[in-house]
Coordinates of C-alpha atoms in Angstrom, one line a residue:
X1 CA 66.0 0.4 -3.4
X2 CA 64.4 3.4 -4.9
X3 CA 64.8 2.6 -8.5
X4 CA 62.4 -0.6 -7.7
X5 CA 60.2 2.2 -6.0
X6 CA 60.5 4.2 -9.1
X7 CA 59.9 1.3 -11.5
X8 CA 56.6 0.3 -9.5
X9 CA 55.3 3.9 -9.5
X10 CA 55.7 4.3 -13.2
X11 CA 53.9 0.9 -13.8
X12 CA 50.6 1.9 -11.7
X13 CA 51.0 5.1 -13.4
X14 CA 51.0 3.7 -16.6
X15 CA 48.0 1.4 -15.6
X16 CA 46.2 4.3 -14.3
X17 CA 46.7 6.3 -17.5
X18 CA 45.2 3.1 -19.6
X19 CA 48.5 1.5 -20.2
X20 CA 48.6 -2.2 -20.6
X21 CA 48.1 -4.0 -17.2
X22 CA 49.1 -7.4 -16.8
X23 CA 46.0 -9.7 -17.0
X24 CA 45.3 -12.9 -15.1
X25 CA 44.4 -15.9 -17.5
X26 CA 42.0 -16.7 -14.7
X27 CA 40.3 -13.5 -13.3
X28 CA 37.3 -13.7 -15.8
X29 CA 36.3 -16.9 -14.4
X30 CA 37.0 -16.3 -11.5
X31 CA 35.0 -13.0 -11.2
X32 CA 32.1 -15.1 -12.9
X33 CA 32.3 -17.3 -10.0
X34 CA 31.9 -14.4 -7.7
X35 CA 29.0 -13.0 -9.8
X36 CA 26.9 -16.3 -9.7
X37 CA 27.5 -17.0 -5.6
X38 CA 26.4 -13.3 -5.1
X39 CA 23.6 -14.5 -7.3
X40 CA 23.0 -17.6 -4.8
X41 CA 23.2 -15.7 -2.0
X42 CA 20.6 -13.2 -2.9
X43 CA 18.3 -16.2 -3.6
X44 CA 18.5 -17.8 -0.4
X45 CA 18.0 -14.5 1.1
X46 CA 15.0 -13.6 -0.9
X47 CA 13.3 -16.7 -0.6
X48 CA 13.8 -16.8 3.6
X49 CA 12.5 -13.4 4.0
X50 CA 9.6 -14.7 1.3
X51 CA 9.3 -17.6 3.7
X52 CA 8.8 -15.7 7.0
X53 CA 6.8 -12.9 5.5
X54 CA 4.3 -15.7 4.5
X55 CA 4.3 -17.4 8.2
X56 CA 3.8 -13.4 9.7
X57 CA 0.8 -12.7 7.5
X58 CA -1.0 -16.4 8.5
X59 CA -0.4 -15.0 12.2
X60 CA -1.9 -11.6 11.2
X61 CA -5.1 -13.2 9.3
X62 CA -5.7 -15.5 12.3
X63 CA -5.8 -12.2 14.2
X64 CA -7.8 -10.5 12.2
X65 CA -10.3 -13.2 11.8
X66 CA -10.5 -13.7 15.7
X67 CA -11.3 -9.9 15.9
X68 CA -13.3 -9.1 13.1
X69 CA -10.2 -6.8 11.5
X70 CA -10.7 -6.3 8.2
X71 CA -7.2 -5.7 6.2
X72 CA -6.5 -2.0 4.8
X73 CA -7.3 -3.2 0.8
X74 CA -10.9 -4.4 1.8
X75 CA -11.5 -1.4 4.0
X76 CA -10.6 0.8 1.3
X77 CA -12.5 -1.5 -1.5
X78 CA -15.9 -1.2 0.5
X79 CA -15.1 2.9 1.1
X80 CA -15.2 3.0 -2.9
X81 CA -18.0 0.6 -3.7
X82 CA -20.4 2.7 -1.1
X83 CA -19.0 6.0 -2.6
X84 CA -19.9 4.9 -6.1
X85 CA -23.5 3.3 -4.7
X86 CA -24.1 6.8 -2.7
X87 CA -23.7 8.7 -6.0
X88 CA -25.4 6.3 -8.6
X89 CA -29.1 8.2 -7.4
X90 CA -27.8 11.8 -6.7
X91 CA -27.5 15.0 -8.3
X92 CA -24.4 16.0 -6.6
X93 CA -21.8 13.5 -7.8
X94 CA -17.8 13.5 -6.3
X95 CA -15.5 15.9 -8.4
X96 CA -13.7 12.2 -9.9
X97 CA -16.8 11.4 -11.8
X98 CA -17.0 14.6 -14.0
X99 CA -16.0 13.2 -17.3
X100 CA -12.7 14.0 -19.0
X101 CA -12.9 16.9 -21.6
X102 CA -15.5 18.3 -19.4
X103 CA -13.2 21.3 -17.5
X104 CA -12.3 24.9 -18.2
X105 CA -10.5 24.3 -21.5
X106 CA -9.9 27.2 -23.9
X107 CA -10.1 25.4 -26.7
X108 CA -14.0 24.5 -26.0
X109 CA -14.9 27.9 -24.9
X110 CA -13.5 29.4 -28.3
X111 CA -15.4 26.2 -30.0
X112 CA -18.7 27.4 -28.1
X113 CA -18.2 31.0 -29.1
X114 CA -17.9 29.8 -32.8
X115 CA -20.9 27.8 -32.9
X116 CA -22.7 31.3 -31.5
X117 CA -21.2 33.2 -33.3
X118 CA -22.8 31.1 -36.6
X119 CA -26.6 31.8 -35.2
X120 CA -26.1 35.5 -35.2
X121 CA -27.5 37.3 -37.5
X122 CA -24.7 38.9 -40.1
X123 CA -24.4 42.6 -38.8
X124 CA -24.1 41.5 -34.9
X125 CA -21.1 39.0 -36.6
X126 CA -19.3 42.1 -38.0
X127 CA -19.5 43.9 -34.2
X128 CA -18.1 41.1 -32.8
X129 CA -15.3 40.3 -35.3
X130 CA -14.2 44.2 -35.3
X131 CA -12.9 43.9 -31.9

C-alpha cells in the first residue's frame, strides 16, 4: 500500500518538475471544443445585453422627447459651440484657444534675447556677454 503511494508521489513530482506527463490523444481537441463554446457563449451574451441596451435607450429617447430632455452629448456640444461663438468677437478669449508654442518656454525667451541682443550697438553687446 505505500509503495503505490510512493510510486504516485514520485510521478506528480516528476510532472511538477517538467518530467514527461502522459498526454491524452484527445485533450487538444477537446480543449478546442471548450475554447469555441466559451466563444459561443460570450456571443449570445454580448448580443442579448446589445439587444436590451437598444430596447432601454428607445424607452429613454421617448422620454426625453416627451420632456424636452436633451441627452448629455448634445448638452455638452451646444456648451462648446456657444463658448467658441462668445469668444469669436472678444478680446478676452478662454485659456484653450492660446495657440501652442505660445507659453513660458525657455527656449523662446533665450531666442528673443538673441534677436536683441543683434540690434544693440557693439559695446552694450560686450556688457552683456561679460556676465
Amino acid at each position: 500500500n505505500t509503495t503505490r503511494k510512493t510510486a504516485r508521489a514520485t510521478k506528480d513530482m516528476g510532472k511538477m518538475l517538467g518530467g514527461e506527463e502522459e498526454k491524452d490523444p484527445d485533450a487538444d481537441r477537446k480543449e478546442e471544443e471548450r475554447q469555441e463554446a466559451l466563444r459561443q457563449q460570450e456571443e449570445e451574451r454580448k448580443a442579448k445585453y446589445s439587444k436590451m441596451e437598444a430596447e432601454r435607450e428607445s424607452v429613454r429617447q421617448g422620454i426625453r422627447d416627451k420632456y424636452g430632455i436633451k441627452k448629455k452629448e448634445e448638452k455638452e456640444a451646444e456648451a462648446q459651440a456657444a463658448m467658441e461663438q462668445a469668444s469669436e468677437g472678444s478680446l478676452t478669449r478662454p485659456k484653450k484657444a492660446i495657440p501652442a508654442g505660445c507659453g513660458d518656454e525657455e527656449e523662446e525667451e533665450e531666442s528673443i534675447v538673441d534677436t536683441v541682443m543683434k540690434f544693440l550697438p557693439g559695446p552694450l553687446q560686450d556688457m552683456f556677454n561679460k556676465k
